[in-house]
Amino acid sequence: MEKILVIILGLLLTFPSIAARKPIYKDSSKSIEERVEDLLSRMTLEEKVLQLNQYTLGRNDNANNFEEQVHKLSPEIGSVIYFSDSPELRNSLQKKAMEESRLGIPVVFGFDVIHGYRTILPVPIAQACSFDPELVEEGASVAAMEAKKAGVDWTFSPMVDIARDPRWGRVAEGYGEDPYLASVMAAAAVRGYQGTDPSDGKHIAACMKHFVAYGASEAGRDYVYTEVSRQSLWDTYLPSFEAGVRAGAMTVMSSFNCISGIPSSADSYTLTEVLKNRWGFDGFIVSDWGSIQQLRSQGFVSDKKEAAMASMNAGLDMDMMNECYDAYLEDLVKEGKVSEARLDDAVRRVLRMKFRLGLFEHPYVEPTKYMERFLLPEYLETARRLAEESMVLLKNDGGLLPLSKPSSIAVIGPMAESRFHHLGSWQGKGTGEFVVNTVAGLKKRFPDAQIVSAQGCDFDGGDRSGFEAAVKAASEADVVFLCLGEKNNWSGENASRSTIALPAIQQALAEEIAKAGKPIVLVTTSGRPLDLHLLEPLATAMIQEWQTGLESGNALAALVSGDYNPSGRLAITFPYSTGQIPIYYNHRQSARTNQGFYQDIPSKPLYDFGYGLSYTTYSYGKVEVSDSLITKDSKIRVRVPVTNSGSVDGTETAMLFIRDPYCSVVTRPVKELKRFSRHEIKAGETYVFVFELDPQTDLSFVDSEGRRFLESGEYDIIVKDQIIRLTLK
Ligand code: NOJ
């Protein structure tokens, strides 16, 4: 022994560089994988377990308490949810991790940056209505920049759950009912948050959630059981996640629901077999808040230790606020109930993400002045453009809109002057104070008009005392803006509603206002599709505004004045009434196409997926397909000339659907969106949209095990009302 020590000492004295050499994991010239392996090999069991836990920091923003909070957290902790927006607080915890932990592993700071951090953008369902993935990407990059400067490295976004029940409050947070549109938007958001180099100090890690099929909540109730067949899992709920994984999403969050009997947060099929093994996802999976310990309330395990074991063995890597992994993982590994290999796999994934984010080289964020990090003019500009593109013109009788120089406008309803309720749920660090509301937007756009406002009534309740003043204002104006809608917290998490109709008091106000006989522009602000069938007959024009964030009023004013020609299209069906739910365009083909209708209400929705008007008209020329006889390996080129046949410039979104009229494996949807493209077309001009399809990906389908198949036979290409039949040999 003594001899060996003498030899080592001799070597160190002869080659001092060996003694001084940096450990591989601290050497940025080494590959990430080498650094991960090196670091992992140095970690104790306890250190590994701590990396797999996430606590919170900063909910209490009293500066005097900061130190105490930081003090409480272990310097070895893997992650925190960072509720503060002060780089100083963040840096103080990071300093502790870098200097007081044995190996100096940085903490990763996560936060729900859902549709903007301080510059609040439209809620995601609204963004989806833009059908503009480039702008959605730009919005996510604005959110990333603001968040990063405040000290956030990781957002729990995008939510890519397919949602077909608007009673579920979380429809606001996703991209709607269609797997293809949601896939395109998922990839766009991931690119926007992460950029091409997530370590450049301007980007943050994305987290796709909620894996998986959380949106299938029964009857729109949050957190409940979901009944999802393997077939629907593969053809409806998984594609948007796969698209985000392909776009490089660094993390995924497991969901609260249980999938036909197996809770998502303990489901090895989806977490390990599909996500990690089949798709090769090398990032990590974080639980949803409490979703590990909630396996107990789901009746899947009897205590927290079993919960930790079930989730860990299913492939869930990080524990968000469960107090399960920190309390039990060490013992579970020692008892052989969780293998060391599985533990190492989870830790490796967490470390990989931290290296990718550049946290080892740049653990701290540079403290900047508030004015330098938030609400920059270029950020607000993105927010306005996204708001303009998100709003959907639903009705415009007699061409009421755009308004030409109105001399007097009455702005009526609970949303007339509201700022806060334009933000939508998960408003990050956004505040109502910076929202341009409807009245302010209209005043700025129509400086010569006399603009009066009257609330008329509250969002709900029975108080009609404001009706009289509202009716008076309406009767004295040229045109009425009736601004109805939902409160901020009527959608979002844990915000289910039994009806998607607005409360009776808002309907009653609309009926009273209609009696004044003035043209009504109905503007609806909401995070979900609404039942508008009783309001529609009262309105001359209708705009589904959604919750469009800070720039709502400016964007609305741009639309109604004609400065922006509406281009939004619904990313989710608007049912005729709650009784039709669920209703979505891409349902499977049914046995009797001319029967099975409701006896008491229409069977068609009020507004279909993809619906949206413009101030101009577009006429579609003949759709041409490169060849109607195709092989599995040929590419299909589809061209369609679209002419702006009206008198104003506009932006049209052309959509291409396919249909497989007969499939021997499984019945397929009546229509499946496969491509869309938006393009500005000047009045009188024609633009030719060109789409290229690959039969292997675009005509094929998946079976219940996710195996893609492509059958020979007939397929339809559908563009607007034209159907072109193809034969695949
Ligand atoms: C619970 C929500 O379901 C999830 O979307 C969110 O990211 C986490 N809480 C963290 O706030």
PDB file of N, CA, C and O in Angstrom, residues 412-416 418 421 454-467 470 483-487 490 502-510:
ATOM      1  N   ILE A 412     -70.032  48.173 -24.821  1.00  0.00           N
ATOM      2  CA  ILE A 412     -70.898  47.712 -23.732  1.00  0.00           C
ATOM      3  C   ILE A 412     -70.536  46.293 -23.312  1.00  0.00           C
ATOM      4  O   ILE A 412     -70.174  45.458 -24.148  1.00  0.00           O
ATOM      5  N   GLY A 413     -70.677  46.039 -22.013  1.00  0.00           N
ATOM      6  CA  GLY A 413     -70.498  44.668 -21.526  1.00  0.00           C
ATOM      7  C   GLY A 413     -69.366  44.561 -20.519  1.00  0.00           C
ATOM      8  O   GLY A 413     -68.546  45.468 -20.386  1.00  0.00           O
ATOM      9  N   PRO A 414     -69.313  43.429 -19.832  1.00  0.00           N
ATOM     10  CA  PRO A 414     -68.299  43.272 -18.778  1.00  0.00           C
ATOM     11  C   PRO A 414     -66.867  43.289 -19.292  1.00  0.00           C
ATOM     12  O   PRO A 414     -65.936  43.542 -18.529  1.00  0.00           O
ATOM     13  N   MET A 415     -66.669  43.055 -20.582  1.00  0.00           N
ATOM     14  CA  MET A 415     -65.300  43.087 -21.112  1.00  0.00           C
ATOM     15  C   MET A 415     -64.929  44.454 -21.688  1.00  0.00           C
ATOM     16  O   MET A 415     -63.808  44.651 -22.146  1.00  0.00           O
ATOM     17  N   ALA A 416     -65.870  45.398 -21.689  1.00  0.00           N
ATOM     18  CA  ALA A 416     -65.619  46.692 -22.339  1.00  0.00           C
ATOM     19  C   ALA A 416     -64.354  47.364 -21.819  1.00  0.00           C
ATOM     20  O   ALA A 416     -63.505  47.814 -22.579  1.00  0.00           O
ATOM     21  N   SER A 418     -62.482  45.940 -19.190  1.00  0.00           N
ATOM     22  CA  SER A 418     -61.629  45.021 -18.425  1.00  0.00           C
ATOM     23  C   SER A 418     -60.240  44.939 -19.038  1.00  0.00           C
ATOM     24  O   SER A 418     -60.076  44.944 -20.261  1.00  0.00           O
ATOM     25  N   HIS A 421     -58.964  40.461 -17.562  1.00  0.00           N
ATOM     26  CA  HIS A 421     -59.555  39.253 -18.143  1.00  0.00           C
ATOM     27  C   HIS A 421     -59.132  39.004 -19.591  1.00  0.00           C
ATOM     28  O   HIS A 421     -59.504  37.999 -20.183  1.00  0.00           O
ATOM     29  N   ALA A 454     -70.225  51.367 -21.240  1.00  0.00           N
ATOM     30  CA  ALA A 454     -71.132  51.039 -20.142  1.00  0.00           C
ATOM     31  C   ALA A 454     -71.012  49.549 -19.886  1.00  0.00           C
ATOM     32  O   ALA A 454     -71.130  48.750 -20.818  1.00  0.00           O
ATOM     33  N   GLN A 455     -70.765  49.202 -18.653  1.00  0.00           N
ATOM     34  CA  GLN A 455     -70.547  47.787 -18.352  1.00  0.00           C
ATOM     35  C   GLN A 455     -71.831  46.975 -18.509  1.00  0.00           C
ATOM     36  O   GLN A 455     -71.804  45.827 -18.919  1.00  0.00           O
ATOM     37  N   GLY A 456     -72.952  47.555 -18.171  1.00  0.00           N
ATOM     38  CA  GLY A 456     -74.234  46.858 -18.314  1.00  0.00           C
ATOM     39  C   GLY A 456     -74.468  45.835 -17.219  1.00  0.00           C
ATOM     40  O   GLY A 456     -75.456  45.873 -16.519  1.00  0.00           O
ATOM     41  N   CYS A 457     -73.543  44.906 -17.079  1.00  0.00           N
ATOM     42  CA  CYS A 457     -73.663  43.894 -16.026  1.00  0.00           C
ATOM     43  C   CYS A 457     -72.294  43.296 -15.762  1.00  0.00           C
ATOM     44  O   CYS A 457     -71.349  43.538 -16.510  1.00  0.00           O
ATOM     45  N   ASP A 458     -72.251  42.487 -14.740  1.00  0.00           N
ATOM     46  CA  ASP A 458     -71.017  41.775 -14.426  1.00  0.00           C
ATOM     47  C   ASP A 458     -70.975  40.491 -15.279  1.00  0.00           C
ATOM     48  O   ASP A 458     -71.912  40.194 -16.013  1.00  0.00           O
ATOM     49  N   PHE A 459     -69.913  39.719 -15.143  1.00  0.00           N
ATOM     50  CA  PHE A 459     -69.794  38.482 -15.921  1.00  0.00           C
ATOM     51  C   PHE A 459     -70.902  37.483 -15.573  1.00  0.00           C
ATOM     52  O   PHE A 459     -71.349  36.729 -16.416  1.00  0.00           O
ATOM     53  N   ASP A 460     -71.286  37.472 -14.311  1.00  0.00           N
ATOM     54  CA  ASP A 460     -72.373  36.575 -13.913  1.00  0.00           C
ATOM     55  C   ASP A 460     -73.166  37.239 -12.798  1.00  0.00           C
ATOM     56  O   ASP A 460     -72.956  38.417 -12.507  1.00  0.00           O
ATOM     57  N   GLY A 461     -74.065  36.507 -12.212  1.00  0.00           N
ATOM     58  CA  GLY A 461     -74.924  37.097 -11.178  1.00  0.00           C
ATOM     59  C   GLY A 461     -76.216  37.593 -11.800  1.00  0.00           C
ATOM     60  O   GLY A 461     -76.487  37.334 -12.977  1.00  0.00           O
ATOM     61  N   GLY A 462     -77.008  38.335 -11.008  1.00  0.00           N
ATOM     62  CA  GLY A 462     -78.326  38.714 -11.502  1.00  0.00           C
ATOM     63  C   GLY A 462     -78.565  40.218 -11.490  1.00  0.00           C
ATOM     64  O   GLY A 462     -79.705  40.668 -11.653  1.00  0.00           O
ATOM     65  N   ASP A 463     -77.526  40.995 -11.305  1.00  0.00           N
ATOM     66  CA  ASP A 463     -77.708  42.437 -11.155  1.00  0.00           C
ATOM     67  C   ASP A 463     -77.929  43.123 -12.511  1.00  0.00           C
ATOM     68  O   ASP A 463     -77.017  43.219 -13.334  1.00  0.00           O
ATOM     69  N   ARG A 464     -79.150  43.631 -12.716  1.00  0.00           N
ATOM     70  CA  ARG A 464     -79.491  44.276 -13.987  1.00  0.00           C
ATOM     71  C   ARG A 464     -79.482  45.799 -13.873  1.00  0.00           C
ATOM     72  O   ARG A 464     -79.951  46.490 -14.786  1.00  0.00           O
ATOM     73  N   SER A 465     -78.954  46.301 -12.765  1.00  0.00           N
ATOM     74  CA  SER A 465     -79.062  47.746 -12.543  1.00  0.00           C
ATOM     75  C   SER A 465     -78.297  48.570 -13.579  1.00  0.00           C
ATOM     76  O   SER A 465     -78.590  49.738 -13.787  1.00  0.00           O
ATOM     77  N   GLY A 466     -77.342  47.956 -14.255  1.00  0.00           N
ATOM     78  CA  GLY A 466     -76.596  48.720 -15.259  1.00  0.00           C
ATOM     79  C   GLY A 466     -77.211  48.652 -16.658  1.00  0.00           C
ATOM     80  O   GLY A 466     -76.718  49.290 -17.604  1.00  0.00           O
ATOM     81  N   PHE A 467     -78.277  47.888 -16.809  1.00  0.00           N
ATOM     82  CA  PHE A 467     -78.868  47.699 -18.145  1.00  0.00           C
ATOM     83  C   PHE A 467     -79.329  49.024 -18.761  1.00  0.00           C
ATOM     84  O   PHE A 467     -79.125  49.293 -19.941  1.00  0.00           O
ATOM     85  N   ALA A 470     -76.713  51.187 -20.165  1.00  0.00           N
ATOM     86  CA  ALA A 470     -76.119  50.533 -21.334  1.00  0.00           C
ATOM     87  C   ALA A 470     -77.033  50.681 -22.553  1.00  0.00           C
ATOM     88  O   ALA A 470     -76.576  50.983 -23.665  1.00  0.00           O
ATOM     89  N   CYS A 483     -69.283  43.574 -25.704  1.00  0.00           N
ATOM     90  CA  CYS A 483     -68.062  42.851 -25.299  1.00  0.00           C
ATOM     91  C   CYS A 483     -68.375  41.893 -24.163  1.00  0.00           C
ATOM     92  O   CYS A 483     -68.402  42.281 -22.994  1.00  0.00           O
ATOM     93  N   LEU A 484     -68.629  40.660 -24.530  1.00  0.00           N
ATOM     94  CA  LEU A 484     -69.017  39.649 -23.550  1.00  0.00           C
ATOM     95  C   LEU A 484     -67.905  38.623 -23.410  1.00  0.00           C
ATOM     96  O   LEU A 484     -66.954  38.608 -24.188  1.00  0.00           O
ATOM     97  N   GLY A 485     -68.053  37.755 -22.428  1.00  0.00           N
ATOM     98  CA  GLY A 485     -67.044  36.698 -22.345  1.00  0.00           C
ATOM     99  C   GLY A 485     -66.852  36.110 -20.980  1.00  0.00           C
ATOM    100  O   GLY A 485     -67.717  36.208 -20.102  1.00  0.00           O
ATOM    101  N   GLU A 486     -65.682  35.524 -20.844  1.00  0.00           N
ATOM    102  CA  GLU A 486     -65.361  34.769 -19.631  1.00  0.00           C
ATOM    103  C   GLU A 486     -64.352  35.507 -18.782  1.00  0.00           C
ATOM    104  O   GLU A 486     -63.462  36.181 -19.308  1.00  0.00           O
ATOM    105  N   LYS A 487     -64.459  35.291 -17.507  1.00  0.00           N
ATOM    106  CA  LYS A 487     -63.406  35.773 -16.610  1.00  0.00           C
ATOM    107  C   LYS A 487     -62.147  34.966 -16.882  1.00  0.00           C
ATOM    108  O   LYS A 487     -62.219  33.821 -17.348  1.00  0.00           O
ATOM    109  N   TRP A 490     -62.015  31.362 -15.663  1.00  0.00           N
ATOM    110  CA  TRP A 490     -63.053  30.414 -16.064  1.00  0.00           C
ATOM    111  C   TRP A 490     -62.496  29.342 -16.990  1.00  0.00           C
ATOM    112  O   TRP A 490     -63.165  28.380 -17.333  1.00  0.00           O
ATOM    113  N   LEU A 502     -72.532  31.452 -22.202  1.00  0.00           N
ATOM    114  CA  LEU A 502     -72.228  32.504 -21.226  1.00  0.00           C
ATOM    115  C   LEU A 502     -73.386  32.591 -20.225  1.00  0.00           C
ATOM    116  O   LEU A 502     -74.519  32.208 -20.535  1.00  0.00           O
ATOM    117  N   PRO A 503     -73.118  33.091 -19.018  1.00  0.00           N
ATOM    118  CA  PRO A 503     -74.178  33.181 -18.015  1.00  0.00           C
ATOM    119  C   PRO A 503     -75.392  33.978 -18.513  1.00  0.00           C
ATOM    120  O   PRO A 503     -75.266  34.884 -19.358  1.00  0.00           O
ATOM    121  N   ALA A 504     -76.547  33.635 -17.947  1.00  0.00           N
ATOM    122  CA  ALA A 504     -77.824  34.205 -18.398  1.00  0.00           C
ATOM    123  C   ALA A 504     -77.809  35.738 -18.384  1.00  0.00           C
ATOM    124  O   ALA A 504     -78.417  36.377 -19.239  1.00  0.00           O
ATOM    125  N   ILE A 505     -77.108  36.329 -17.438  1.00  0.00           N
ATOM    126  CA  ILE A 505     -77.127  37.797 -17.333  1.00  0.00           C
ATOM    127  C   ILE A 505     -76.512  38.432 -18.588  1.00  0.00           C
ATOM    128  O   ILE A 505     -76.980  39.475 -19.062  1.00  0.00           O
ATOM    129  N   GLN A 506     -75.495  37.809 -19.151  1.00  0.00           N
ATOM    130  CA  GLN A 506     -74.864  38.375 -20.362  1.00  0.00           C
ATOM    131  C   GLN A 506     -75.802  38.216 -21.565  1.00  0.00           C
ATOM    132  O   GLN A 506     -75.907  39.109 -22.411  1.00  0.00           O
ATOM    133  N   GLN A 507     -76.489  37.081 -21.628  1.00  0.00           N
ATOM    134  CA  GLN A 507     -77.470  36.886 -22.698  1.00  0.00           C
ATOM    135  C   GLN A 507     -78.590  37.925 -22.577  1.00  0.00           C
ATOM    136  O   GLN A 507     -79.005  38.536 -23.568  1.00  0.00           O
ATOM    137  N   ALA A 508     -79.034  38.155 -21.335  1.00  0.00           N
ATOM    138  CA  ALA A 508     -80.125  39.115 -21.113  1.00  0.00           C
ATOM    139  C   ALA A 508     -79.680  40.517 -21.525  1.00  0.00           C
ATOM    140  O   ALA A 508     -80.435  41.273 -22.156  1.00  0.00           O
ATOM    141  N   LEU A 509     -78.453  40.866 -21.199  1.00  0.00           N
ATOM    142  CA  LEU A 509     -77.938  42.188 -21.591  1.00  0.00           C
ATOM    143  C   LEU A 509     -77.951  42.304 -23.117  1.00  0.00           C
ATOM    144  O   LEU A 509     -78.410  43.310 -23.677  1.00  0.00           O
ATOM    145  N   ALA A 510     -77.485  41.264 -23.790  1.00  0.00           N
ATOM    146  CA  ALA A 510     -77.445  41.296 -25.261  1.00  0.00           C
ATOM    147  C   ALA A 510     -78.851  41.505 -25.822  1.00  0.00           C
ATOM    148  O   ALA A 510     -79.054  42.298 -26.751  1.00  0.00           O
TER     149      ALA A 510
END
